[in-house]
Coordinates of C-alpha atoms and ligand atoms in Angstrom, one line a residue:
X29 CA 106.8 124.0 -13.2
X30 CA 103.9 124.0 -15.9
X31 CA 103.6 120.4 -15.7
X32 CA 102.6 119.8 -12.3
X33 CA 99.8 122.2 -12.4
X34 CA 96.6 119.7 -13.1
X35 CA 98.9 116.8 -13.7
X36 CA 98.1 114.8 -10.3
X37 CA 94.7 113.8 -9.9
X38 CA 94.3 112.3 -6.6
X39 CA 96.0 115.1 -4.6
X40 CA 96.1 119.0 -6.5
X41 CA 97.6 121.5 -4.9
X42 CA 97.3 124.0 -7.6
X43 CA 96.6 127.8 -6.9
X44 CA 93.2 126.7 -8.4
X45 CA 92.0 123.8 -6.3
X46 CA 93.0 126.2 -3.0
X47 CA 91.2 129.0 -4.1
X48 CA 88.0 126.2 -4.9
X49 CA 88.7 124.9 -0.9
X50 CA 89.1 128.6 0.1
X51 CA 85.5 129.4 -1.7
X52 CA 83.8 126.5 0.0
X53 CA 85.0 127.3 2.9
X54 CA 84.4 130.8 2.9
X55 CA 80.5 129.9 1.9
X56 CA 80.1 127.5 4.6
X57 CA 81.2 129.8 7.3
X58 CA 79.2 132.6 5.5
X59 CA 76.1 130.7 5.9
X60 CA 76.6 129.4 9.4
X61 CA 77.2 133.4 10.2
X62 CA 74.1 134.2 8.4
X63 CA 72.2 131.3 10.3
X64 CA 73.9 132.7 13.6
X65 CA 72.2 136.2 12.8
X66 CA 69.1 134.7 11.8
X67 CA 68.8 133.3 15.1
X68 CA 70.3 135.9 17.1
X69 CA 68.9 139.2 15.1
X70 CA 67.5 141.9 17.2
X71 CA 64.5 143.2 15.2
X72 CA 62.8 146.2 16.5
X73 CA 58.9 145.3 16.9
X74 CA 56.3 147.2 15.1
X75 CA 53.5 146.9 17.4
X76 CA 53.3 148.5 20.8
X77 CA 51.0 147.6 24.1
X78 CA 50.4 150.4 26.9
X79 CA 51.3 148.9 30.5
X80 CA 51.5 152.2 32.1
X81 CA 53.1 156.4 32.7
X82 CA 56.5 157.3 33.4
X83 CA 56.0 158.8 37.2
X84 CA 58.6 160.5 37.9
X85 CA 62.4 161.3 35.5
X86 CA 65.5 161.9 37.3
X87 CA 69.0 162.4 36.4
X88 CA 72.4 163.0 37.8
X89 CA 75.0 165.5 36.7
X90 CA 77.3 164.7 39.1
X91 CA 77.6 160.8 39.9
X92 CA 76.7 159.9 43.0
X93 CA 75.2 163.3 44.1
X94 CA 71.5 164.5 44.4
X95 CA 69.0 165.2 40.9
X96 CA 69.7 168.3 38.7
X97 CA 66.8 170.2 40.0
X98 CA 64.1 171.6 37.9
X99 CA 61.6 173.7 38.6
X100 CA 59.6 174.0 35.6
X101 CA 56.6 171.3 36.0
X102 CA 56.0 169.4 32.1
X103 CA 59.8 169.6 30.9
X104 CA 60.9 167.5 28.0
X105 CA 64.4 165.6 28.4
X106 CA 66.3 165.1 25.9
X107 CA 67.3 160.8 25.2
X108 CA 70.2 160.2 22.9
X109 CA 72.7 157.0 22.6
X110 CA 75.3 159.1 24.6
X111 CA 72.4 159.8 27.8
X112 CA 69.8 161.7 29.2
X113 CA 69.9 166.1 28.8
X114 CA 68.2 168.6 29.8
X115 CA 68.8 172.1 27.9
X116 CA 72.1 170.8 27.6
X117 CA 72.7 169.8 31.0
X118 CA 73.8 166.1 30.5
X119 CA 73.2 162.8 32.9
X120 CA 76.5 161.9 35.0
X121 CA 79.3 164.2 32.9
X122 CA 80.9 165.0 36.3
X123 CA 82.3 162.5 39.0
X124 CA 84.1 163.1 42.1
X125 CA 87.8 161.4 42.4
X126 CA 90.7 161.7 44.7
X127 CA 94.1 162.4 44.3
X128 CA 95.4 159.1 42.4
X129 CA 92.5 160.2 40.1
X130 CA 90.2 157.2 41.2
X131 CA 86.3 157.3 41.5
X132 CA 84.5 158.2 44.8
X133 CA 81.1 157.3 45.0
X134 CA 78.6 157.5 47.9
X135 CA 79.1 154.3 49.1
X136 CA 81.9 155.6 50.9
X137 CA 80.8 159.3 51.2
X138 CA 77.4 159.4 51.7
X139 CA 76.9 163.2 51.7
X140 CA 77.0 163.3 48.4
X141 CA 73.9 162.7 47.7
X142 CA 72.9 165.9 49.8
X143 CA 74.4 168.1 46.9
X144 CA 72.3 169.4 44.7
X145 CA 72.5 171.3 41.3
X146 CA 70.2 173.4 38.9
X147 CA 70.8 174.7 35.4
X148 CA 72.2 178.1 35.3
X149 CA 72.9 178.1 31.6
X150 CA 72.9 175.1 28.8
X151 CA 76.9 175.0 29.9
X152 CA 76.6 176.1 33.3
X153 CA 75.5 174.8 37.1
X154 CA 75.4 175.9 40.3
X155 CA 76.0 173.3 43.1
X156 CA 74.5 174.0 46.7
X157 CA 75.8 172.0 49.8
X158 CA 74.8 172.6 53.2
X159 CA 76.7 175.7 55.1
X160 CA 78.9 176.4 51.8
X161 CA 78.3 179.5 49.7
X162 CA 77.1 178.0 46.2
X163 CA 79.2 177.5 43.3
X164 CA 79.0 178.0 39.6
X165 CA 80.8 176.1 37.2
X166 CA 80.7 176.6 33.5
X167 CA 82.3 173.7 31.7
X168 CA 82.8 175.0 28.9
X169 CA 85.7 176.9 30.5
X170 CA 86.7 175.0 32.8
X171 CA 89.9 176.1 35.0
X172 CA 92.0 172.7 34.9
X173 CA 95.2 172.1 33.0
X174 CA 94.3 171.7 29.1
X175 CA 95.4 168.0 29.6
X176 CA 93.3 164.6 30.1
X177 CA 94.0 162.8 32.9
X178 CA 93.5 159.2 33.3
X179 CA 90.6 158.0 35.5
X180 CA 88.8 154.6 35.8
X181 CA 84.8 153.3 36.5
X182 CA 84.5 150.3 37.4
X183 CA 87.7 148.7 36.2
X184 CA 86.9 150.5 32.9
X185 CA 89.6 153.0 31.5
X186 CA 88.1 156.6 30.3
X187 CA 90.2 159.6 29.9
X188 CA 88.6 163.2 31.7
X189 CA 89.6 166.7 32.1
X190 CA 90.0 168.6 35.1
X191 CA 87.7 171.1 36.5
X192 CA 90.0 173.2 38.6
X193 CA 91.3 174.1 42.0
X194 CA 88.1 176.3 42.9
X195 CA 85.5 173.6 41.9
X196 CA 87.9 170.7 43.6
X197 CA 88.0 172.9 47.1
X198 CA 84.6 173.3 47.3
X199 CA 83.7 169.8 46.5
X200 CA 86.5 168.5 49.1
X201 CA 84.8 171.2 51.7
X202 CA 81.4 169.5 50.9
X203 CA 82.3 165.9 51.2
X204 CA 84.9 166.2 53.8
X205 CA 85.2 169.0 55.0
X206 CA 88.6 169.3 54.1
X207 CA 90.2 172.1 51.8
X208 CA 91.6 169.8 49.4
X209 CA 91.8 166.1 48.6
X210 CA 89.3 165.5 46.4
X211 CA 89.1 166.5 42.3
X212 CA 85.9 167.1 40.0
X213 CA 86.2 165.9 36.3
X214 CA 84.1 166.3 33.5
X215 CA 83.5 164.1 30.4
X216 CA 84.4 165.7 27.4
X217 CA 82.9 163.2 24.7
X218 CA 80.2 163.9 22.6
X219 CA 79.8 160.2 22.0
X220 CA 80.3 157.2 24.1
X221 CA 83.9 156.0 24.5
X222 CA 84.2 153.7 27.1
X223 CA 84.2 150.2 26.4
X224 CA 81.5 147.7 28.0
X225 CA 82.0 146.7 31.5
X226 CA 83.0 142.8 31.2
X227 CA 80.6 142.4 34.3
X228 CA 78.2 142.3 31.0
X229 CA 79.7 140.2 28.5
X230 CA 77.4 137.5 29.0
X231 CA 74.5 139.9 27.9
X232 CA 74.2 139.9 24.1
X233 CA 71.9 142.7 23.6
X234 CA 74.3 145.0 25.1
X235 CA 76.2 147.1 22.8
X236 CA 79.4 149.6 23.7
X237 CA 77.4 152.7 22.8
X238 CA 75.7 151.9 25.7
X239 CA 77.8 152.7 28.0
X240 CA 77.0 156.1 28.4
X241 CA 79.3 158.7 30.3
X242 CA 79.9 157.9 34.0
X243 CA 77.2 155.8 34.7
X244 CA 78.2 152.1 35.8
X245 CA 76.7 149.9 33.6
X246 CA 74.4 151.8 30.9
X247 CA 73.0 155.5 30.0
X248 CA 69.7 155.1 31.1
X249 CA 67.9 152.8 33.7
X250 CA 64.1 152.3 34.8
X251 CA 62.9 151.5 38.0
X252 CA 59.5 150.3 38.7
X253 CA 57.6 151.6 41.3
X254 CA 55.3 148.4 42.0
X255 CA 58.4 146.7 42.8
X256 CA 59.4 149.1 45.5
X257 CA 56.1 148.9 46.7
X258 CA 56.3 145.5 47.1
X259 CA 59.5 145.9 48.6
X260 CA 58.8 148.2 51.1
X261 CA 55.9 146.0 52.5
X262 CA 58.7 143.7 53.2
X263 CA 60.7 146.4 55.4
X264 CA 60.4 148.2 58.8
X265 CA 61.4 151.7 57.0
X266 CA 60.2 152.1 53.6
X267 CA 62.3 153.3 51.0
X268 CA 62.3 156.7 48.3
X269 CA 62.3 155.1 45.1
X270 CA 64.7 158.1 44.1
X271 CA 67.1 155.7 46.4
X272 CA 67.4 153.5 43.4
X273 CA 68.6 156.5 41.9
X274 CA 66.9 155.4 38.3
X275 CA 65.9 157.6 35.4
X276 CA 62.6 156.6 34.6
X277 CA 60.2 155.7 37.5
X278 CA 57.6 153.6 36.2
X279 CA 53.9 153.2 37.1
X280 CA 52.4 150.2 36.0
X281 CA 48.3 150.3 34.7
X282 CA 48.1 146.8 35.9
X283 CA 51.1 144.8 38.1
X284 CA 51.9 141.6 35.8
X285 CA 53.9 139.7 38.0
X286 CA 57.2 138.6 36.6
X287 CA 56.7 141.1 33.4
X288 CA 60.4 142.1 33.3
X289 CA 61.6 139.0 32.5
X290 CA 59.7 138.8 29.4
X291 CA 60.1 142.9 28.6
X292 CA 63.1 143.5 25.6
X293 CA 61.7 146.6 24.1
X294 CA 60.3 149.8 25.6
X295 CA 59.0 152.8 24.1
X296 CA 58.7 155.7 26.1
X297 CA 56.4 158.3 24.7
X298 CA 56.2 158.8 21.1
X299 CA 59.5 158.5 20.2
X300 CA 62.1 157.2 22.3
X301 CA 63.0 153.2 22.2
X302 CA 65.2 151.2 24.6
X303 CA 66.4 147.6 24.6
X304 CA 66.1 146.3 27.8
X305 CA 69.8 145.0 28.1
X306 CA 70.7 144.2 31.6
X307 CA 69.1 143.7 35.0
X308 CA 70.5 146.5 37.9
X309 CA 72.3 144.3 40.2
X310 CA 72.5 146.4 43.7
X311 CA 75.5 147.5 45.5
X312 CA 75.1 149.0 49.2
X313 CA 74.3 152.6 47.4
X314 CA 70.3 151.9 47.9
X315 CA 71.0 151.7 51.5
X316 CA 71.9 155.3 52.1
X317 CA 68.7 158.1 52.9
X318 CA 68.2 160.1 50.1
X319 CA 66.6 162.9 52.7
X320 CA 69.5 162.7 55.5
X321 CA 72.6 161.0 53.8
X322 CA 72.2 158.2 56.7
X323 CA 73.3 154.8 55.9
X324 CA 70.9 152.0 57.2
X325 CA 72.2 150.5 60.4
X326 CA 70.3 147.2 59.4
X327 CA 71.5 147.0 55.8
X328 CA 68.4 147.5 54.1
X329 CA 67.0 147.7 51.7
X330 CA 70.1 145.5 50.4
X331 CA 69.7 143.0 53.3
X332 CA 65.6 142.2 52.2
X333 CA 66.4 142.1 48.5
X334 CA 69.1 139.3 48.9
X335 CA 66.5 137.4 50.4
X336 CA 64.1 137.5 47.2
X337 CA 65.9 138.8 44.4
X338 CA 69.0 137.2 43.5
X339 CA 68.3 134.8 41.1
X340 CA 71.5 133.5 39.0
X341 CA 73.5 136.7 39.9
X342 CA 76.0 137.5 42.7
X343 CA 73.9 140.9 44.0
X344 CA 70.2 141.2 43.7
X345 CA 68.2 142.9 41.3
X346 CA 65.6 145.8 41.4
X347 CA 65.3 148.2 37.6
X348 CA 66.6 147.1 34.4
X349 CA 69.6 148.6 32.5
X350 CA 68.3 150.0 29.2
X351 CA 70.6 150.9 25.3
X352 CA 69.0 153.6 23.5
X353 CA 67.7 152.4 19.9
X354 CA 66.1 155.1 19.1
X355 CA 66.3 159.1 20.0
X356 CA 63.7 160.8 21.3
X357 CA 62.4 163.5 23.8
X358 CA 60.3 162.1 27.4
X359 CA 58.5 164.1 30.0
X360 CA 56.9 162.9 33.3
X361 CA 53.4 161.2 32.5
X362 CA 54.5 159.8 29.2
X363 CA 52.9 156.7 28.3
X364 CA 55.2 153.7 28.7
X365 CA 54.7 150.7 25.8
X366 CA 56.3 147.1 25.6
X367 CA 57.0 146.1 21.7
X368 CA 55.7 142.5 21.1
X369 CA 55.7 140.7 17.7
Ligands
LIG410 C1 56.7 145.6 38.5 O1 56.6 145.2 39.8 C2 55.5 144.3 40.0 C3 55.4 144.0 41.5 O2 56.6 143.5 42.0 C4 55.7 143.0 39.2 O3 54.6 142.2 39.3 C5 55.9 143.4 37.7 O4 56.3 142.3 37.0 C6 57.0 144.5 37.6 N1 57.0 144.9 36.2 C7 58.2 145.1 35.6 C8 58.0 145.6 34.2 O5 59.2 145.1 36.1

């Protein structure tokens, strides 16, 4: 056995020439990975250029439904990978499904979006629908079974807990004015745990922490108000921006036409940093009045911005999708920066 270690010159086999092959190989595909990084790295830029305010800030504790309200003028939200918060009100931690557990959105039930919720503690809300007495819920006591049930958002698995009957009849009163039928769960993850919608996978800045809680394709999402300006100089009925139903509502200093294609990196205020990660391709949910729960009878907005703003995807886009990269607190009139290099 000795001797044929080393003793054949043309074709070794030892343990000692595989581990050399092993080695090179190793260090070739080491390199090529480094090279791949090199040209795919991600770097955060240093310097920062002013284009314009954060308008307005919205989010949505319950998907699909209207704004957490706030009265206070000047608050500060909250921007962490998980999502948007407010005094510990979260973005999006409560959706609406029926009884096989599957998501209802307002594409199908429109009056959603005509009920509201404020902050009646950091772990409690009060919903208000029209002729319904209001309703608290405190989810951090929530009257469900102590068990997870498994629901789905767009073809993506998460598992949720269960508000309870009282929460689910009222909500079933205010969508369909039936006494049952329909379920409220809540999101019970301090962190992001679903995994990245596959509509994405061709984006490579998009990361699974951005995911979020609910939301469809990422926490956080920025809409800019020249661009439904200029959309709504293309319809009969103008639109509410809030239709968009974006976090950040951006007013530009100056329009730069075609400035989101070029935009990666936003700051907003002092603090917080997003990647832009993904354009917001639009479903039918823009269509529906955000004062009167009416869908358009024409279509639109979708119907204009197919005619303008499809590009290479299969639904047209208005608002980017944005990652957190770094935390930070945002109010309304914040100053919004790109990051160039
Ligand atoms: C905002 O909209 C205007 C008008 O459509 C456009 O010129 C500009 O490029 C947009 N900016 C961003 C950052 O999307």
């Amino acid at each position: 056995m000795m001797a044929t270690s080393g003793s054949n010159a043309t074709f070794d086999l030892s343990p000692k020439s595989l581990v050399g092959v092993g080695v090179g190989l190793v260090a070739v595909g080491g390199a090529s990975y480094l090279l791949f990084r090199h040209l795919t790295r991600d770097v955060m830029p240093q310097k920062w250029r002013r284009v314009g305010t954060v308008q307005r800030i919205h989010f949505f504790p319950v998907k699909s439904c209207a704004p957490l309200e706030i009265s206070k003028p000047g608050v500060e939200y909250d921007c962490d990978v998980l999502s948007m918060s407010f005094e510990g009100i979260r973005e999006r931690t409560l959706m609406v499904v029926n009884d096989k557990n599957e998501m209802i959105t307002a594409r199908v039930y429109p009056k959603m979006t005509q009920i509201h919720s404020k902050k009646v503690s950091p772990n409690k809300l009060l919903f208000s629908a029209q002729d319904l007495p209001d309703l608290e819920l405190d989810f951090e006591n929530l009257e469900g079974p102590e068990k997870h049930v498994h629901t789905v958002v767009w073809g993506v698995p998460v598992d949720v807990m269960l508000c309870g009957d009282r929460i689910n009849k009222w909500f079933s009163q205010a969508i369909r004015n039936q006494d049952s039928g329909l379920k409220l769960v809540y999101y019970p993850y301090p962190k992001p745990v679903k995994a990245a919608n596959s509509d994405f996978k061709g984006m490579p800045f998009m990361r699974q922490e951005d995911t979020g809680t609910f939301t469809d394709a990422t926490s956080f999402m920025l809409m800019n108000l020249s661009s439904v300006a200029d959309l709504n100089t293309r319809l009969k009925h103008p639109v509410d921006a809030q239709q968009f139903r974006g976090n950040f509502e951006l007013k530009m200093d100056v329009d730069e036409p075609y400035a989101e294609d070029h935009w990666q990196w936003l700051r907003i205020g002092d603090d917080a940093v997003f990647r832009s990660v993904a354009p917001c391709t639009r479903c039918i949910l823009p269509n529906i009045d955000v004062n009167t729960a009416e869908r358009d009878s024409d279509g639109e907005p979708l119907k204009t911005l197919k005619t303008y703003r499809m590009f290479k995807y299969s639904a047209p886009a208005l608002g980017i999708h944005l990652g957190l990269r770094l935390p930070g607190k945002v109010k309304a009139n914040d100053v919004v920066y790109v990051g160039y290099k």
